Tab-separated table of C-alpha atoms in Angstrom:
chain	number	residue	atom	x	y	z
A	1	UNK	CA	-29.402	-11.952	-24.010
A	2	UNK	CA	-27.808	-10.780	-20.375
A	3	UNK	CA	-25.215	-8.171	-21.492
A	4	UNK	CA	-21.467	-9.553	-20.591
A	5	UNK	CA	-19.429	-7.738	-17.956
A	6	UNK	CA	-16.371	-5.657	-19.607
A	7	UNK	CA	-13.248	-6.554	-18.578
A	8	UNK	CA	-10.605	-4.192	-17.917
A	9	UNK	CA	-6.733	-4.416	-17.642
A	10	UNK	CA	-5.348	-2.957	-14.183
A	11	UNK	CA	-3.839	0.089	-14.924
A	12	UNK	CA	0.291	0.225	-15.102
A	13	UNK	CA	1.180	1.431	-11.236
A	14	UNK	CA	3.149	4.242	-10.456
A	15	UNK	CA	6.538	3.647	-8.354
A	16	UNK	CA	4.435	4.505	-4.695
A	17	UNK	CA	7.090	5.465	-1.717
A	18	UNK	CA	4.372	4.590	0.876
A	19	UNK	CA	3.545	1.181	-0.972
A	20	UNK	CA	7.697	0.248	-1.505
A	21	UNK	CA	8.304	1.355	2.203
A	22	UNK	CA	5.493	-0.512	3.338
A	23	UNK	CA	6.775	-3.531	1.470
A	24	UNK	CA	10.553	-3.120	2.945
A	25	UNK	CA	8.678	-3.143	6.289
A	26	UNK	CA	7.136	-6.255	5.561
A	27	UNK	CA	10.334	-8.145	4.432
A	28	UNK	CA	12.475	-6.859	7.233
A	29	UNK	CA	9.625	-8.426	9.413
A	30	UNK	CA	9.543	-11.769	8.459
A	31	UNK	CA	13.957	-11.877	8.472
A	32	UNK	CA	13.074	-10.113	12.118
A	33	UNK	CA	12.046	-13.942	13.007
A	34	UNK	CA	15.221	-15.736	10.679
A	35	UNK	CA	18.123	-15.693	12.844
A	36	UNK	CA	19.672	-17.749	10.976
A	37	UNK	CA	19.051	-15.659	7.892
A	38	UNK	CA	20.092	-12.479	9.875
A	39	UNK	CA	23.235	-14.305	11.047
A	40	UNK	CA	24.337	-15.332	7.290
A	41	UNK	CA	23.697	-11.778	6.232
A	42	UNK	CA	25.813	-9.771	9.049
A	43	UNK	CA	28.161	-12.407	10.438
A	44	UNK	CA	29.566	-14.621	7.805
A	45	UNK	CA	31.477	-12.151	5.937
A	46	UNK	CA	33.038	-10.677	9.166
A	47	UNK	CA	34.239	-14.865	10.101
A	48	UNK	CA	35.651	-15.182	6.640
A	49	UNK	CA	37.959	-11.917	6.596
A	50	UNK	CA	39.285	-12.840	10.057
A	51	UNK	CA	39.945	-16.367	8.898
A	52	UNK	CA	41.378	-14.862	5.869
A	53	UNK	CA	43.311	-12.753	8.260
A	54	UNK	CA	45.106	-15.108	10.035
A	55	UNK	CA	45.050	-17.467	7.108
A	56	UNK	CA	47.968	-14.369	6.389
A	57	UNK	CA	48.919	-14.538	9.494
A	58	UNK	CA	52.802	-14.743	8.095
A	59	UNK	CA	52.478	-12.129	5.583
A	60	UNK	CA	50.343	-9.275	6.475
A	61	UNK	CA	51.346	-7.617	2.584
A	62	UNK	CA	48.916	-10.345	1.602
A	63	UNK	CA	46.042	-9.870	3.088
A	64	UNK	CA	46.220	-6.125	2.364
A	65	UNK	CA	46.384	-6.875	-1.039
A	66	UNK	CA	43.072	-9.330	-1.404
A	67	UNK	CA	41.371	-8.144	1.967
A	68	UNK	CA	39.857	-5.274	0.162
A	69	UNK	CA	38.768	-7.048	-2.671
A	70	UNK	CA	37.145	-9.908	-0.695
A	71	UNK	CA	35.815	-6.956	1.500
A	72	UNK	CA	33.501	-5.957	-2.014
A	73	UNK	CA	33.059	-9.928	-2.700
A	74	UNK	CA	32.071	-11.283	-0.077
A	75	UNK	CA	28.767	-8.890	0.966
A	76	UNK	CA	28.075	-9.321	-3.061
A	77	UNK	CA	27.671	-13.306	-2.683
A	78	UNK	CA	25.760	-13.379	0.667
A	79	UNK	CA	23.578	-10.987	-0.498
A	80	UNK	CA	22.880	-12.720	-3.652
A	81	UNK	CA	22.072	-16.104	-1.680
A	82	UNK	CA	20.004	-14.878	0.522
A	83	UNK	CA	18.022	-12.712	-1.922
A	84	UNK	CA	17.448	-15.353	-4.434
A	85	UNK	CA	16.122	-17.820	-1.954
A	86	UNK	CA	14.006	-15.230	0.233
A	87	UNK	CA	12.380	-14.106	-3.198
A	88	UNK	CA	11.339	-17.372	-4.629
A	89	UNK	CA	10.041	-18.402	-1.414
A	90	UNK	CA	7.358	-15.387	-1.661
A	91	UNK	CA	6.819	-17.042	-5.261
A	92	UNK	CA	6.666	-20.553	-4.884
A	93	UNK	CA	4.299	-19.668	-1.346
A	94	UNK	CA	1.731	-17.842	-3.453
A	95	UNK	CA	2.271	-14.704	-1.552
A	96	UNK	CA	3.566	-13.358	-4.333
A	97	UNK	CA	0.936	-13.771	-6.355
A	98	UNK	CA	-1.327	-12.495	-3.557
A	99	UNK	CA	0.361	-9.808	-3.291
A	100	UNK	CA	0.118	-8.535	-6.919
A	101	UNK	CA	-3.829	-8.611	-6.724
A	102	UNK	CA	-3.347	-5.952	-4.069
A	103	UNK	CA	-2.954	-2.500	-5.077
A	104	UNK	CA	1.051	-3.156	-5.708
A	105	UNK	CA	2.585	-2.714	-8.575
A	106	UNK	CA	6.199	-4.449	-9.879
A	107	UNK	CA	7.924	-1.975	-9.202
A	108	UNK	CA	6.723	-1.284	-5.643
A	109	UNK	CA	7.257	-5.191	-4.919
A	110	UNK	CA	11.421	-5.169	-6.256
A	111	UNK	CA	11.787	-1.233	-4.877
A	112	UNK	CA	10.166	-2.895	-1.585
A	113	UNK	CA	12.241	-5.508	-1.648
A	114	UNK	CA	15.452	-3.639	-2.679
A	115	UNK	CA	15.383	-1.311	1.007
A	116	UNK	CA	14.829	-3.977	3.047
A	117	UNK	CA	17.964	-5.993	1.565
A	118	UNK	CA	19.345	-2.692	1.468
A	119	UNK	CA	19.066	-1.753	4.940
A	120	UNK	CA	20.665	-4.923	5.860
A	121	UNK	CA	23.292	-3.933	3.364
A	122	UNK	CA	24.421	-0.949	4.807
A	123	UNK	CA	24.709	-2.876	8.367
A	124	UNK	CA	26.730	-5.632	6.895
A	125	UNK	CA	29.342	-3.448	4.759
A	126	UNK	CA	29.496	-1.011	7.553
A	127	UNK	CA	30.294	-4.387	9.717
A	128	UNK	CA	32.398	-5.757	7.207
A	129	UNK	CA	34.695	-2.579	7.055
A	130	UNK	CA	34.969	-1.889	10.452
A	131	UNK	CA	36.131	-5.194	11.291
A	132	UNK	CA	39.032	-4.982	8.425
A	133	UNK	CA	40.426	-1.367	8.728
A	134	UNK	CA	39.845	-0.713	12.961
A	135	UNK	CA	40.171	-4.524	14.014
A	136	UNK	CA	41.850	-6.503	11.506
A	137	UNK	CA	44.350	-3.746	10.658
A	138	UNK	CA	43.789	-3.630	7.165
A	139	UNK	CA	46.266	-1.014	5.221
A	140	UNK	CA	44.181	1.182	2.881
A	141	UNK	CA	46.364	3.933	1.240
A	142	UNK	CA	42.515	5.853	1.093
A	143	UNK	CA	39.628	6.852	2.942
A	144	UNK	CA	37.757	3.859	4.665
A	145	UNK	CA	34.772	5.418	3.843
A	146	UNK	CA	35.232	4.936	-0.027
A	147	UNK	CA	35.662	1.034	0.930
A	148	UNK	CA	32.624	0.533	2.426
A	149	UNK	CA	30.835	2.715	-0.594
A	150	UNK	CA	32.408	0.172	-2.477
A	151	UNK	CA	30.886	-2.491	-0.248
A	152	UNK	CA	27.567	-1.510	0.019
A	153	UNK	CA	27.361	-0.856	-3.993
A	154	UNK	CA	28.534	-4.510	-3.831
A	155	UNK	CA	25.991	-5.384	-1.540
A	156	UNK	CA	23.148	-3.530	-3.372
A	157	UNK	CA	24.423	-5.636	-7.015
A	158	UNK	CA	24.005	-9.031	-5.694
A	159	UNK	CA	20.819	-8.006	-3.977
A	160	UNK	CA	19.638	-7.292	-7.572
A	161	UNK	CA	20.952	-10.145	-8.941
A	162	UNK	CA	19.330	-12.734	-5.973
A	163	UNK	CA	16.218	-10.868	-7.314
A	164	UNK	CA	16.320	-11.219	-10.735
A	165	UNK	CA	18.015	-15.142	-11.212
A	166	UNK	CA	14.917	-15.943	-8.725
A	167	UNK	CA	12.761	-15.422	-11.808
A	168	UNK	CA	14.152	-18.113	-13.122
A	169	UNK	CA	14.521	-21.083	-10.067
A	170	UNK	CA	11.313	-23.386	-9.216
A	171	UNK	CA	12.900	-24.171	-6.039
A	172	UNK	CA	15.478	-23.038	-3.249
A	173	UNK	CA	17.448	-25.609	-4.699
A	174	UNK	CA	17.906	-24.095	-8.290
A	175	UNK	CA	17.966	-20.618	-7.162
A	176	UNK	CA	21.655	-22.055	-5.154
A	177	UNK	CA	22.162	-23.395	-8.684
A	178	UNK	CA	22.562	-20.374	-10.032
A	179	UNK	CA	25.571	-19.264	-8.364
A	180	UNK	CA	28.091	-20.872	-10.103
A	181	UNK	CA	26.846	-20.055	-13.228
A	182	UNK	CA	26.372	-16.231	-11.837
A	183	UNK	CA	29.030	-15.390	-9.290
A	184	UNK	CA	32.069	-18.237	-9.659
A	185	UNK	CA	32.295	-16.647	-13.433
A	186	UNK	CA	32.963	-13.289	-12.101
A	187	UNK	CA	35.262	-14.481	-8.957
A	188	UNK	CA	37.777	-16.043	-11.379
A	189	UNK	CA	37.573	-13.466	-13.770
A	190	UNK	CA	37.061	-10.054	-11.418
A	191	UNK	CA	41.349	-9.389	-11.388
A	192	UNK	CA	41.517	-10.871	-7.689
A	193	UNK	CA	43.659	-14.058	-8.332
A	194	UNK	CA	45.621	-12.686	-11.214
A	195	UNK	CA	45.361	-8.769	-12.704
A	196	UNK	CA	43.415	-9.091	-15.861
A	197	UNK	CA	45.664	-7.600	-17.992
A	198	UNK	CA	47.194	-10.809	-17.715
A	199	UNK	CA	44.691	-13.088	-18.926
A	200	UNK	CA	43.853	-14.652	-22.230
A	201	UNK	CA	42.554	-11.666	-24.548
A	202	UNK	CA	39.083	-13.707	-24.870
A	203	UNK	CA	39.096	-14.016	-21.263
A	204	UNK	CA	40.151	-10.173	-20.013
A	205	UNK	CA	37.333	-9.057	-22.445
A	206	UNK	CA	34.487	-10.853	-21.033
A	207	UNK	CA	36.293	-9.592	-17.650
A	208	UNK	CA	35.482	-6.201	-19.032
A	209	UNK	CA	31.607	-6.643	-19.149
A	210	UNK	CA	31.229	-8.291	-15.301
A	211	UNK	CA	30.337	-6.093	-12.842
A	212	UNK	CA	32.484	-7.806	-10.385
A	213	UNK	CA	35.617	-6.781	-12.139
A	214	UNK	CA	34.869	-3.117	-11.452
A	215	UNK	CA	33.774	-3.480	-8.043
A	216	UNK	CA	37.221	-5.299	-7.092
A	217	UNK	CA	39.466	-2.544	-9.380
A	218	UNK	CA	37.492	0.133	-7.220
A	219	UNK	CA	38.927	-1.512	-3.967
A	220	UNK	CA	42.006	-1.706	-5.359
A	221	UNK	CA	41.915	1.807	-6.499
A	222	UNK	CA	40.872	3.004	-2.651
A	223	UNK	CA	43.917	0.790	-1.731
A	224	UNK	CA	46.455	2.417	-3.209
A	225	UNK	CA	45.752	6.005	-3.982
A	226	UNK	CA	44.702	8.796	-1.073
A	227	UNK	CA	42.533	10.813	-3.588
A	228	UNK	CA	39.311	9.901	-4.702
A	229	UNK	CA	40.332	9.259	-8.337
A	230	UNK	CA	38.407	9.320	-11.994
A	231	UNK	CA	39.420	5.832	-12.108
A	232	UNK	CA	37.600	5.134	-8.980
A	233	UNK	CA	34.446	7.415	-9.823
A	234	UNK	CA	34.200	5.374	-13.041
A	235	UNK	CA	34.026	2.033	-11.401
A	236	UNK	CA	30.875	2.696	-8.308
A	237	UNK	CA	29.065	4.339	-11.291
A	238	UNK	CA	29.348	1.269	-13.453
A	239	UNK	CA	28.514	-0.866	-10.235
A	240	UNK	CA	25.504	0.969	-9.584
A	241	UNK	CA	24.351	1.004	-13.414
A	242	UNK	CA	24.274	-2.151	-13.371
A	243	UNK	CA	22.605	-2.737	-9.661
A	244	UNK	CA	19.785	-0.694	-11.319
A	245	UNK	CA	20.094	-2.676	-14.755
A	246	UNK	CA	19.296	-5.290	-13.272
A	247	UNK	CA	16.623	-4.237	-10.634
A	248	UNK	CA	14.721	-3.000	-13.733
A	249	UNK	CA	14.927	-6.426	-15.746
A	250	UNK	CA	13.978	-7.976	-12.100
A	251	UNK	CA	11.063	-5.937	-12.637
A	252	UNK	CA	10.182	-6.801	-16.346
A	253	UNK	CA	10.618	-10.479	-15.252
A	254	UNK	CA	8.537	-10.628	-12.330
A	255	UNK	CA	5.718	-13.015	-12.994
A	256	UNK	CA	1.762	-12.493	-11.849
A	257	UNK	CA	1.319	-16.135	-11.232
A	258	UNK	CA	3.581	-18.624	-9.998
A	259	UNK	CA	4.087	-22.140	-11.752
């Protein structure tokens, strides 16, 4: 009898920073030749708060009020569309799959994929931000610099969510699917049509576990208060939580093989 090769199970990989950076600089390549991608990601939100500007053009109270909060939303959806599609495109193309043969591990791959989208985050809040305080004339009781952390922690969460809700999509066209059932929850329950002290007691308690809530009461909190307050601090660290939360069940979901 001819002795039967052993199989082994590839070892669990370490997080690698030359691996995840080499990954980014793969991803940012390939939106390098998307213009249209790039021009969702940086430009979109800056058209919507100027139409939203001079939707207000009568009552400038107005805009201050929502133009912060939409400042927080608006990076958070874009993100999320883009990331959901660009990720189940590496699926669906098999160069996902490829890619996991390869000396990668999970956690490289969403880390990887995490900076690039990141990168682009930081452009687009920074964008975003300048356009509404220095442009648009948006009155912010705090420091402009806490609004765009705000953004960018935004930014970052629906980046993570894109990733993870393309786990479950077997085409572009579901992973668009999933936005209502992901984002138009949190947009009518967040506090920015109505405050949700306000709402139905059922309602202002599932308000309390959506990450959008917090990211639109830590706008409002740079809005009206100079200081940086505990109020404030509490909200970006539940934002981030659950950016990573969700990053690491991206991770945990992300499949080998492609169906």
């Amino acid at each position: 009898m001819t002795a039967q090769p052993a199989t082994t199970t590839a070892p669990v990989r370490a997080l690698s920073p030359a691996r995840t950076t080499a990954t980014a600089a793969r991803v940012l390549r390939q939106l390098r030749h998307d213009p249209r991608t790039i021009a969702l990601l940086l430009l979109i939100p800056c058209l919507m708060l100027v139409l939203l500007r001079y939707v207000f053009d009568g009552s400038p109270h107005t805009f201050d009020n929502i133009g912060a909060s939409l400042l927080g939303i608006f990076p958070l959806i874009t993100m999320f569309l883009v990331t959901s599609i660009a990720t189940l495109r590496e699926r669906t193309s098999g160069t996902l799959e490829r890619l996991l043969s390869m000396p990668l591990g999970k956690a490289d791959l969403i880390a990887g994929y995490a900076l690039a989208f990141g990168i682009l985050a930081i452009i687009q809040s920074a964008l975003a931000t300048g356009l509404a305080v220095w442009l648009l004339g948006l009155d912010v009781t705090g420091s402009p610099w806490l609004l765009l952390l705000v953004a960018l922690l935004d930014a970052l969460l629906g980046t993570a969510l894109g990733l993870f809700v393309s786990a479950f999509a077997a085409s572009e066209f579901q992973a668009v699917q999933f936005m209502p059932a992901v984002i138009f929850p949190q947009l009518l329950l967040c506090g920015l049509f109505t405050p949700r002290s306000q709402m139905h007691p059922v309602l202002e308690a599932v308000s309390d576990v959506l990450p959008m809530s917090y990211a639109v009461d830590g706008m409002n909190e740079v809005l009206h208060h100079t200081d940086m307050t505990a109020t404030f601090v509490r909200d970006v660290l539940i934002v981030a939580g659950c950016a990573l939360l969700v990053l690491t069940l991206g991770a945990a979901t992300l499949r080998r093989r492609t169906t």
